[in-house]
Short mmCIF file of C-alpha atoms in Angstrom, two decimals:
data_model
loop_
_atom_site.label_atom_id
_atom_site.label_comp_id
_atom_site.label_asym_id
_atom_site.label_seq_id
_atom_site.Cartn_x
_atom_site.Cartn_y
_atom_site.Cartn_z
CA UNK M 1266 -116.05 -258.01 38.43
CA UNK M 1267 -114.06 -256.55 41.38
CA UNK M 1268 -112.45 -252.81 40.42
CA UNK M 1269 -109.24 -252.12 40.49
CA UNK M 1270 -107.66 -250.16 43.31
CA UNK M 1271 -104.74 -248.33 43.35
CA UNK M 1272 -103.71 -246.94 47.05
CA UNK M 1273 -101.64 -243.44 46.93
CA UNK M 1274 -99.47 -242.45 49.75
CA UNK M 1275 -97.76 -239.33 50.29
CA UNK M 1276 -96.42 -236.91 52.87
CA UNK M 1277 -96.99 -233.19 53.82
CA UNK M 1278 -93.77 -231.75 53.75
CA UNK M 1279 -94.65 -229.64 50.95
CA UNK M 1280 -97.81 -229.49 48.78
CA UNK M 1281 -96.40 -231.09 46.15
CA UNK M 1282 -95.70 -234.41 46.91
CA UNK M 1283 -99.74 -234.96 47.80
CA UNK M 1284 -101.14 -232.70 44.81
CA UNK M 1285 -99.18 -235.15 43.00
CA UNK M 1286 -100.58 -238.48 44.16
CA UNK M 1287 -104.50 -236.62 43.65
CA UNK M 1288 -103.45 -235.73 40.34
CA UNK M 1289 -102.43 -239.37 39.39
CA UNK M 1290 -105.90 -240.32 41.23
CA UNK M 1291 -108.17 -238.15 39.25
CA UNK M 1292 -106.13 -238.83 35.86
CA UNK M 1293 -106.45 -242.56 36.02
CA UNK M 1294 -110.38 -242.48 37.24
CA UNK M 1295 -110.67 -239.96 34.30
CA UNK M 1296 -109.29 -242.97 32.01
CA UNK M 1297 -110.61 -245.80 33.65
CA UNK M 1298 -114.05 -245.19 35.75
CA UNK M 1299 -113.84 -248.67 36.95
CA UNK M 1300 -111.13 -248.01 39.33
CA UNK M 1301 -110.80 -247.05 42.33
CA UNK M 1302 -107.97 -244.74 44.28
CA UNK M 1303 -107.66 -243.82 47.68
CA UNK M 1304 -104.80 -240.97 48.83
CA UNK M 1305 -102.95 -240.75 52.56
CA UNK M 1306 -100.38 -238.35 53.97
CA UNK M 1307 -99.51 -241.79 55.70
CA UNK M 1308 -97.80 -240.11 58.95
CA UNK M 1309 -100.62 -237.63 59.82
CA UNK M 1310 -103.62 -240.13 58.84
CA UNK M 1311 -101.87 -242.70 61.48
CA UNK M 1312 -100.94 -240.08 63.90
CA UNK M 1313 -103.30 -237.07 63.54
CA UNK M 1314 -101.22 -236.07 66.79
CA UNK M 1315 -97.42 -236.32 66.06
CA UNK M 1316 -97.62 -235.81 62.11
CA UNK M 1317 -98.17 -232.23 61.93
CA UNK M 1318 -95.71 -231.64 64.57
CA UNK M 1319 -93.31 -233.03 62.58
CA UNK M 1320 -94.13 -231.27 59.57
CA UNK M 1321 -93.94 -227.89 61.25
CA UNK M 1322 -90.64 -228.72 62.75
CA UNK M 1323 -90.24 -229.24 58.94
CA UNK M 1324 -91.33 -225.73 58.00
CA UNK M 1325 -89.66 -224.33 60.42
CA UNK M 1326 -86.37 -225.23 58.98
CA UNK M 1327 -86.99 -224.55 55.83
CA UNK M 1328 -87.64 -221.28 56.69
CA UNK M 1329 -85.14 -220.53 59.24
CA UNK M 1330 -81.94 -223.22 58.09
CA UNK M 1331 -82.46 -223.89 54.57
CA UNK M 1332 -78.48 -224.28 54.17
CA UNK M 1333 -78.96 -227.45 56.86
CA UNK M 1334 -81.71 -228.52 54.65
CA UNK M 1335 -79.25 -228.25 51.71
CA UNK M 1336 -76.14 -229.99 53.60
CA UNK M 1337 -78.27 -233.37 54.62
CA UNK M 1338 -79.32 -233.41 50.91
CA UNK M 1339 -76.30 -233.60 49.43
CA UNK M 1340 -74.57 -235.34 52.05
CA UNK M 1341 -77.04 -238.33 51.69
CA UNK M 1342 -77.27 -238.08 48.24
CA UNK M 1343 -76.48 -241.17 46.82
CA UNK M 1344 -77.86 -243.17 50.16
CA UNK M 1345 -81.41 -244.99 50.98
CA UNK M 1346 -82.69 -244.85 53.68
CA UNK M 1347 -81.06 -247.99 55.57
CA UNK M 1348 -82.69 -250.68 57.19
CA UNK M 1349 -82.54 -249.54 60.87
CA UNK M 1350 -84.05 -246.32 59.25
CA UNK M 1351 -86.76 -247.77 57.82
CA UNK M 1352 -87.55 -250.26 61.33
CA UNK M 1353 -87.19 -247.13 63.22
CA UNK M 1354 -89.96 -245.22 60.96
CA UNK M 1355 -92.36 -248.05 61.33
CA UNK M 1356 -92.30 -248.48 64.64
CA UNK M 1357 -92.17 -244.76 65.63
CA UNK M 1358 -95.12 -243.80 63.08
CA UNK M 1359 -96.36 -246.35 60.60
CA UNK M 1360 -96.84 -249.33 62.62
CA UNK M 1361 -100.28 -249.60 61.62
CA UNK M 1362 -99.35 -249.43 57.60
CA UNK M 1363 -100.01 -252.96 56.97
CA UNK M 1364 -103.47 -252.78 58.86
CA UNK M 1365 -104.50 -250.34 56.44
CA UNK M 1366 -103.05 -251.89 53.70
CA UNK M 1367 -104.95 -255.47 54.67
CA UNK M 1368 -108.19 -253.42 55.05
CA UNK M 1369 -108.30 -252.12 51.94
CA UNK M 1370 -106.72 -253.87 49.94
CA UNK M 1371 -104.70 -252.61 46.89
CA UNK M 1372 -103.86 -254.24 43.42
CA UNK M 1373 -100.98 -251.33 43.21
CA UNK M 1374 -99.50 -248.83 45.89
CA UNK M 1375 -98.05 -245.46 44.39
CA UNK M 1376 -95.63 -243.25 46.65
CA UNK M 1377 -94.94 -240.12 46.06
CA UNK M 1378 -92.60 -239.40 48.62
CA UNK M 1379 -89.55 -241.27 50.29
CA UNK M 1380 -91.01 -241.61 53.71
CA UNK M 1381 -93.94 -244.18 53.34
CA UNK M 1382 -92.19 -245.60 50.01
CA UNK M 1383 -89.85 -246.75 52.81
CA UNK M 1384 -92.15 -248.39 54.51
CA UNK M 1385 -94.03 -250.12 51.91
CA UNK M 1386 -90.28 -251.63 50.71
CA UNK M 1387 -90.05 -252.59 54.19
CA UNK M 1388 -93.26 -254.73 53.82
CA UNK M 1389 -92.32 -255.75 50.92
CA UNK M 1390 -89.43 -257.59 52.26
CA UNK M 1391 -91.22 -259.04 54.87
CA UNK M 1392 -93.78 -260.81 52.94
CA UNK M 1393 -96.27 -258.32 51.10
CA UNK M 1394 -97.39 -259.45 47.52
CA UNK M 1395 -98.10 -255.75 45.94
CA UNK M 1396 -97.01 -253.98 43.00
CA UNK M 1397 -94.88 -251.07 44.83
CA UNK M 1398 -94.38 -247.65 42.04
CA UNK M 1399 -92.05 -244.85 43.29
CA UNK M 1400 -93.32 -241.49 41.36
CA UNK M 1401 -90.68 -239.31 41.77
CA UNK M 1402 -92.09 -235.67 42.14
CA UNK M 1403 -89.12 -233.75 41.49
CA UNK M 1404 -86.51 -233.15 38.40
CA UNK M 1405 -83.52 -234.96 40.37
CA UNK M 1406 -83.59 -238.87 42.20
CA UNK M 1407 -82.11 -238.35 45.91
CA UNK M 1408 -81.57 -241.69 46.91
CA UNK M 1409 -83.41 -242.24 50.04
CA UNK M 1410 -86.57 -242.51 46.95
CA UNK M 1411 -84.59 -245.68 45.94
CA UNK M 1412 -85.11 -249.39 47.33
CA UNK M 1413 -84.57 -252.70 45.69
CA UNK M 1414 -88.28 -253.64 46.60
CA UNK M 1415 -90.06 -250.75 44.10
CA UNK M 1416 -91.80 -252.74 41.17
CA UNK M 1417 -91.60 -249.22 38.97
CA UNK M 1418 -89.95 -246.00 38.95
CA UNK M 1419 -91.87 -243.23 37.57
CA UNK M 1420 -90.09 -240.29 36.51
CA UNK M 1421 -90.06 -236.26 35.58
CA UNK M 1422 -87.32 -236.71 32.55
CA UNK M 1423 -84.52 -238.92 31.04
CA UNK M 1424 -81.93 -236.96 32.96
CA UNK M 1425 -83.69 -238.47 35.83
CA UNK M 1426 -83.52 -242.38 34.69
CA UNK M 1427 -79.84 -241.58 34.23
CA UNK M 1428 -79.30 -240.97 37.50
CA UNK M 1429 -81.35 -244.02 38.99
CA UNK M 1430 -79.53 -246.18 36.29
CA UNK M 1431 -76.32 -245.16 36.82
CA UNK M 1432 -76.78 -246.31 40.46
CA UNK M 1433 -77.04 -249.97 39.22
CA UNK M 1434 -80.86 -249.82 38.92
CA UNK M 1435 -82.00 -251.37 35.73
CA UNK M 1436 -83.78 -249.66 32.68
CA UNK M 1437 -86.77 -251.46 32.71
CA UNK M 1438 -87.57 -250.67 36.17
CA UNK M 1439 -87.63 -247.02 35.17
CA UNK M 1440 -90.26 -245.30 32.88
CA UNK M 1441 -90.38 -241.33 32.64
CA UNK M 1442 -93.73 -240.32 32.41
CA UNK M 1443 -93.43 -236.89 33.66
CA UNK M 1444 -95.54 -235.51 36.78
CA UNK M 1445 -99.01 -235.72 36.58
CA UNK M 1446 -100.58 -232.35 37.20
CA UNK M 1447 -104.56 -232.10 37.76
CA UNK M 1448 -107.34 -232.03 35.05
CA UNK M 1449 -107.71 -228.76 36.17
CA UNK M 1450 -104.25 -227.38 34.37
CA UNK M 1451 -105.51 -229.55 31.00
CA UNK M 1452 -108.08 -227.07 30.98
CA UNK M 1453 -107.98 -223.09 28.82
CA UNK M 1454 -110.39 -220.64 30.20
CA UNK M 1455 -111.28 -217.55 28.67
CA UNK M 1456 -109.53 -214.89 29.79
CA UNK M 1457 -111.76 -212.07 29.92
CA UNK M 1458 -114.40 -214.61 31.76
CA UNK M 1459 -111.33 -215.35 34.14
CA UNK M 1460 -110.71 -211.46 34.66
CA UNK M 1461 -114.36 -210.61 35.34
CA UNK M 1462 -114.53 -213.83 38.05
CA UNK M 1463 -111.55 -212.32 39.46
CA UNK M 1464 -112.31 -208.63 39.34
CA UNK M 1465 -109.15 -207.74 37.19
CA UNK M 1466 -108.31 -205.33 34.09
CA UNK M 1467 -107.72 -206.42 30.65
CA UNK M 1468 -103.61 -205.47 31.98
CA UNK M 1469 -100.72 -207.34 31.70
CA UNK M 1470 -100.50 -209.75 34.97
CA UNK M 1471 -98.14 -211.05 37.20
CA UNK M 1472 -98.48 -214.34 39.56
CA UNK M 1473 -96.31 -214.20 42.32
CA UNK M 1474 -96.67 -217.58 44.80
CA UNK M 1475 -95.00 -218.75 47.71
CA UNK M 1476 -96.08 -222.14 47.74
CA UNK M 1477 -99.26 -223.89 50.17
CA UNK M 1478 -97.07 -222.43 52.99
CA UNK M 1479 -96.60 -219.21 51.53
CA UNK M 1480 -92.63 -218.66 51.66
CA UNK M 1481 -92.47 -215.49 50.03
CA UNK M 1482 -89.30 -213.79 48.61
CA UNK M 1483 -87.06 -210.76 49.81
CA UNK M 1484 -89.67 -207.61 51.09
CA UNK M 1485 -87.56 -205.50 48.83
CA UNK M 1486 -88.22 -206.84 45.75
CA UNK M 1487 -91.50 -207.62 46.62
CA UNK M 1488 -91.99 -204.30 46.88
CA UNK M 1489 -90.53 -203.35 43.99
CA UNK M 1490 -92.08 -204.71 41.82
CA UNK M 1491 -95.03 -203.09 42.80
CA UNK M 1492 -93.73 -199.28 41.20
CA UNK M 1493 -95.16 -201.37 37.87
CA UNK M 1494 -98.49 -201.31 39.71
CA UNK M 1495 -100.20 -198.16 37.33
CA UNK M 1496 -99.39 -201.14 34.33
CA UNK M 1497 -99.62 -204.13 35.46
CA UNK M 1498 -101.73 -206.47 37.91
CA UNK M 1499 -99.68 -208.41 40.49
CA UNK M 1500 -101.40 -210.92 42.14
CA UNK M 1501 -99.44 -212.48 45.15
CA UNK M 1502 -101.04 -215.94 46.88
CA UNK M 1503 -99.30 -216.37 50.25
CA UNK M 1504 -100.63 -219.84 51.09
CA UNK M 1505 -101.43 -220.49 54.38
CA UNK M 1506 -98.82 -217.95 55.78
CA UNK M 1507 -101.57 -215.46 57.17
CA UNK M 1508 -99.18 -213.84 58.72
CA UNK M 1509 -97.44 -212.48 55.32
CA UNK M 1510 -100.63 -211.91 53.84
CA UNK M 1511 -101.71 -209.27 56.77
CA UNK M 1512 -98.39 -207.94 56.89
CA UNK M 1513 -98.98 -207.14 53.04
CA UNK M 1514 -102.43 -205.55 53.41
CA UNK M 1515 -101.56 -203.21 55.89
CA UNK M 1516 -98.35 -201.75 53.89
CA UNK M 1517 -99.34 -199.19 51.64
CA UNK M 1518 -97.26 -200.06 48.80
CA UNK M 1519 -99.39 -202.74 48.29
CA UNK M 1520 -102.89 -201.26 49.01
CA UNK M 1521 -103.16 -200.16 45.10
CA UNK M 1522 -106.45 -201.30 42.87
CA UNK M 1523 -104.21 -203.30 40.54
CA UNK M 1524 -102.66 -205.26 43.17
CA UNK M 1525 -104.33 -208.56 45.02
CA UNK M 1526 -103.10 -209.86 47.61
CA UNK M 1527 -104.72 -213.86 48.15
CA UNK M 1528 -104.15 -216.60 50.65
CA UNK M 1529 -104.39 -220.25 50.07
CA UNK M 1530 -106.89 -221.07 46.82
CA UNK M 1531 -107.45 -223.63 45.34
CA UNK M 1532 -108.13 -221.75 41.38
CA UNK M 1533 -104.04 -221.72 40.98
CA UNK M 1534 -104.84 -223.18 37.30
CA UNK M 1535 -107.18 -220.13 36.35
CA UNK M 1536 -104.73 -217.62 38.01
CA UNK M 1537 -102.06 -218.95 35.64
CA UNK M 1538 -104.29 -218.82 32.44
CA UNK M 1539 -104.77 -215.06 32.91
CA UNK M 1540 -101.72 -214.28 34.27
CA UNK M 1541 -98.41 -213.36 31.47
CA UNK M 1542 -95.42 -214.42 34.08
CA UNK M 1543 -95.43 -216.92 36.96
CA UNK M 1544 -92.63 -215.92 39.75
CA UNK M 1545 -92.48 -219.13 42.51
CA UNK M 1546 -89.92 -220.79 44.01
CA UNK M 1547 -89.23 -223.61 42.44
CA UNK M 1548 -90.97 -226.77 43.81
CA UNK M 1549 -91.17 -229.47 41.15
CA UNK M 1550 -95.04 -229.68 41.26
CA UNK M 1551 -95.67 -225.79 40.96
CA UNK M 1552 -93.15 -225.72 37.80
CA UNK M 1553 -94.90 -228.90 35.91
CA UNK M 1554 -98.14 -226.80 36.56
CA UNK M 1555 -96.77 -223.58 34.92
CA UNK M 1556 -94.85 -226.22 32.00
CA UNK M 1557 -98.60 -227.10 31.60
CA UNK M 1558 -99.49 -223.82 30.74
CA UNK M 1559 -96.80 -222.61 28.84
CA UNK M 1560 -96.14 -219.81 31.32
CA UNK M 1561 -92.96 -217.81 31.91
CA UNK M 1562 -91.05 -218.33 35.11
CA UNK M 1563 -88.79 -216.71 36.88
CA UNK M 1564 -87.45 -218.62 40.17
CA UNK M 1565 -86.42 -217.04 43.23
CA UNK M 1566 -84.74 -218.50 46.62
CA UNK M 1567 -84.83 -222.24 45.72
CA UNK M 1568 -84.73 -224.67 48.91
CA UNK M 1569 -80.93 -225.92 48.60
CA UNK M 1570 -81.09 -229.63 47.14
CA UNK M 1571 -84.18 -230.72 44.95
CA UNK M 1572 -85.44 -227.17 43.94
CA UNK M 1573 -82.11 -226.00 42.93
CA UNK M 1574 -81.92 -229.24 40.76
CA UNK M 1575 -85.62 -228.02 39.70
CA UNK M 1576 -84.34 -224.45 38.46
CA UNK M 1577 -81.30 -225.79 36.67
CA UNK M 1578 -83.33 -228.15 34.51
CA UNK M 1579 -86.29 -225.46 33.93
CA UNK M 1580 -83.72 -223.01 33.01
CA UNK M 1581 -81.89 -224.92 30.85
CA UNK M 1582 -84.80 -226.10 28.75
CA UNK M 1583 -85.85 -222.39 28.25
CA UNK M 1584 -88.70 -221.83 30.60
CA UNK M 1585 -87.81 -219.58 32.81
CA UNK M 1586 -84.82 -217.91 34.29
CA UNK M 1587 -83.38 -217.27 37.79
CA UNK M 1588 -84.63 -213.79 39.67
CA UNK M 1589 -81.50 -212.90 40.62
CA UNK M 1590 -82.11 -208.69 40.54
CA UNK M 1591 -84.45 -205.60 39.60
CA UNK M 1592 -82.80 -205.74 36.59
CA UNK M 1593 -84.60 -209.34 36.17
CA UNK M 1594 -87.78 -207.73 36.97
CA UNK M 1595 -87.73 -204.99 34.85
CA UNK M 1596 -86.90 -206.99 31.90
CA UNK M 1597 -89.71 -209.42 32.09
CA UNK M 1598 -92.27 -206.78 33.17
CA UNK M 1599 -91.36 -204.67 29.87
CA UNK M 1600 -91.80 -207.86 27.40
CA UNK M 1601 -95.22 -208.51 29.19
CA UNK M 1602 -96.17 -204.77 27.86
CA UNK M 1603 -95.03 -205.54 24.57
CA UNK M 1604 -98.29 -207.65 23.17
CA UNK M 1605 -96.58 -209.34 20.28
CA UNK M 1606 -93.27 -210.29 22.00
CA UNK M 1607 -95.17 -212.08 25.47
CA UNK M 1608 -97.93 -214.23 22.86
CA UNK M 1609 -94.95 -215.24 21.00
CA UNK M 1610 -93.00 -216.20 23.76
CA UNK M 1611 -95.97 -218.07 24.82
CA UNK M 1612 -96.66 -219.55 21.83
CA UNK M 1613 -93.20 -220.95 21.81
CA UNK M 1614 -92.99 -222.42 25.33
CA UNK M 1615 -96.74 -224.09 24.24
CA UNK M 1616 -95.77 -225.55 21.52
CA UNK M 1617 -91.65 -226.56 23.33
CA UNK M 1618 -94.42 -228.53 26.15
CA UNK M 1619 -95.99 -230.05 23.52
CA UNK M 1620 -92.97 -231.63 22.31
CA UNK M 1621 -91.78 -232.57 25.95
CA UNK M 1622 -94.90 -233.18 28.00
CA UNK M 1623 -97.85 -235.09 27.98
CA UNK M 1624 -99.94 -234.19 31.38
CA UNK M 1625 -101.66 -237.86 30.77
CA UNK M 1626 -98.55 -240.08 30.12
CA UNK M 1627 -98.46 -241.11 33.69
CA UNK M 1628 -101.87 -242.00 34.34
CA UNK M 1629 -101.59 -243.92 30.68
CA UNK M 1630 -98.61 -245.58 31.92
CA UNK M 1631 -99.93 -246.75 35.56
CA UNK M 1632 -103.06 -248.05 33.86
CA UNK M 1633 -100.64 -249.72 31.27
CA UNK M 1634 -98.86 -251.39 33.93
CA UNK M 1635 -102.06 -252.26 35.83
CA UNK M 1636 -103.30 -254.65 33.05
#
């Protein structure tokens, strides 16, 4: 009998949107052996040329005009992406979609970001006969992730479905199934294995990230949270953003034996099992992994749009809290010395996850929907 196969296609304007799509991958193979899943960042796979370009213009702005980001969010909030949009997309970038589509053949195509869920609706309404799902990898629903063409919206929580439902599209088009996060974060290692594999004391530990591209927060509190460096670890992973990372080394604040200073890797899970407090910015992805492991956060410089949305909801359900000061720091750095207070505080965000999260409802729910 013929497997099943379910096509992913994402973007690279961010990690997330991909590690999201792999995640689904592996958790549905992991559930069903029998089928098969293939992942794309559509735009660079058809144009190994132009793609990246884009994506680094991308970057760039994020970086350098994250209000502009911020002002085109909310400005097309409550808009798809329209139909001259979508033409223009295809023609420009994903021409070829429906080549690779008829090659290989799909029973189901998954999206996990606007761009080539665009373009599959597109198809759609021209005449192609697949199952279209729309996982939604953030904790809000901007609309250009909407279309009337999408079979199945997957999504992060019921304040999401709201949202989508209160802009006429109906209930049973919409399941929340959270965001799949890899095997990997199912996983507990043992600490002290972890610590030895990472050359690190039995000390209270902090995870600073910037994200895949390493978009790291203000220098000064950066650096000050290294005067905690005699008693705690900090372990900062820059990404890809070598430039940050050498800038690091070679100041001497951070040139201590209790401080690490890491570019891109791909043992993020592991780091977060031996680590007492996550500080990130706020990407949806990066927060489901540290839901999965019951980790404090504390969020700092949230991209304007989605990520703010991300820190309101995270906040609000009691997993973390905004950086906002040293005074922020110095708080959470004293209850991670205080052994009782951080494994209850643990203990109570593990067992608050339990209650809201299952890390294999969406791969149960795509294979559901499959049969």
């Amino acid at each position: 009998m013929r497997k099943k196969r379910v096509l992913l296609l994402s973007e690279g304007f961010g990690s997330g949107h991909t590690q999201a799509a792999y995640a689904l991958a592996v958790g549905l193979r992991s559930l069903d052996p029998h089928i098969q899943t293939r992942v794309f960042e559509l735009g660079n796979f058809l144009n190994p040329v132009i793609g990246p370009l884009i994506v680094s213009a991308y970057r760039k702005t994020v970086t350098k005009q994250p209000k502009l980001l911020g002002t085109l969010y909310r400005r097309q909030y409550k808009k798809s992406l329209n139909r001259f949009t979508q033409l223009a997309l295809h023609r420009l970038f994903y021409k070829h979609t429906a080549q690779v589509i008829a090659q290989l053949k799909p029973d189901l195509i998954v999206c996990t970001h606007p761009v080539p869920n665009a373009v599959v609706a597109r198809l759609k309404r021209l005449g192609l006969n697949v199952p279209l799902y729309t996982l939604i990898t953030d904790y809000d629903a901007h609309g250009t992730w909407t279309s009337s063409e999408v079979t199945k919206y997957l999504v992060s929580t019921a304040d999401v479905k709201k949202k989508l439902t209160d802009r006429g599209i109906p209930a049973s088009r919409i399941q929340v199934t959270g965001i799949p996060v890899h095997p990997n974060f199912w996983q507990t290692h043992d600490r002290s294995e972890l610590q030895a594999q990472f050359d690190l004391k039995a000390l209270p530990t902090v995870l600073i990230m910037g994200g895949g591209w390493g978009i790291m927060y203000s220098d000064d509190l950066l650096s000050y949270m290294t005067r905690y460096r005699d008693s705690v670890q900090l372990i900062y992973c820059v990404g890809n953003n070598d430039k940050a990372r050498e800038r690091m080394l070679a100041d001497p604040n951070f040139q201590h034996r209790n401080i690490k200073v890491l570019g891109f890797t791909k043992e993020i899970n592991k780091l977060m099992d031996l680590s007492d407090l996550l500080i990130t910015k706020p990407g949806g992805m990066t927060c489901t992994e540290g839901l999965s492991k019951g980790i404090p956060m504390l969020f700092y410089e949230p991209i304007p749009g989605q990520e703010e949305v991300n820190c309101e909801y995270f906040v609000a359900s009691g997993f973390g809290e905004m950086l906002e000061s040293t005074e922020t720091i110095d708080k959470w750095f004293t209850i991670i010395q205080e052994p009782y207070t951080s494994v209850q505080h643990r203990m109570d965000l593990m067992n608050k996850r339990n209650q809201q999260y299952n890390p294999m409802e969406c791969s149960r729910a795509v294979l559901q929907l499959m049969q």
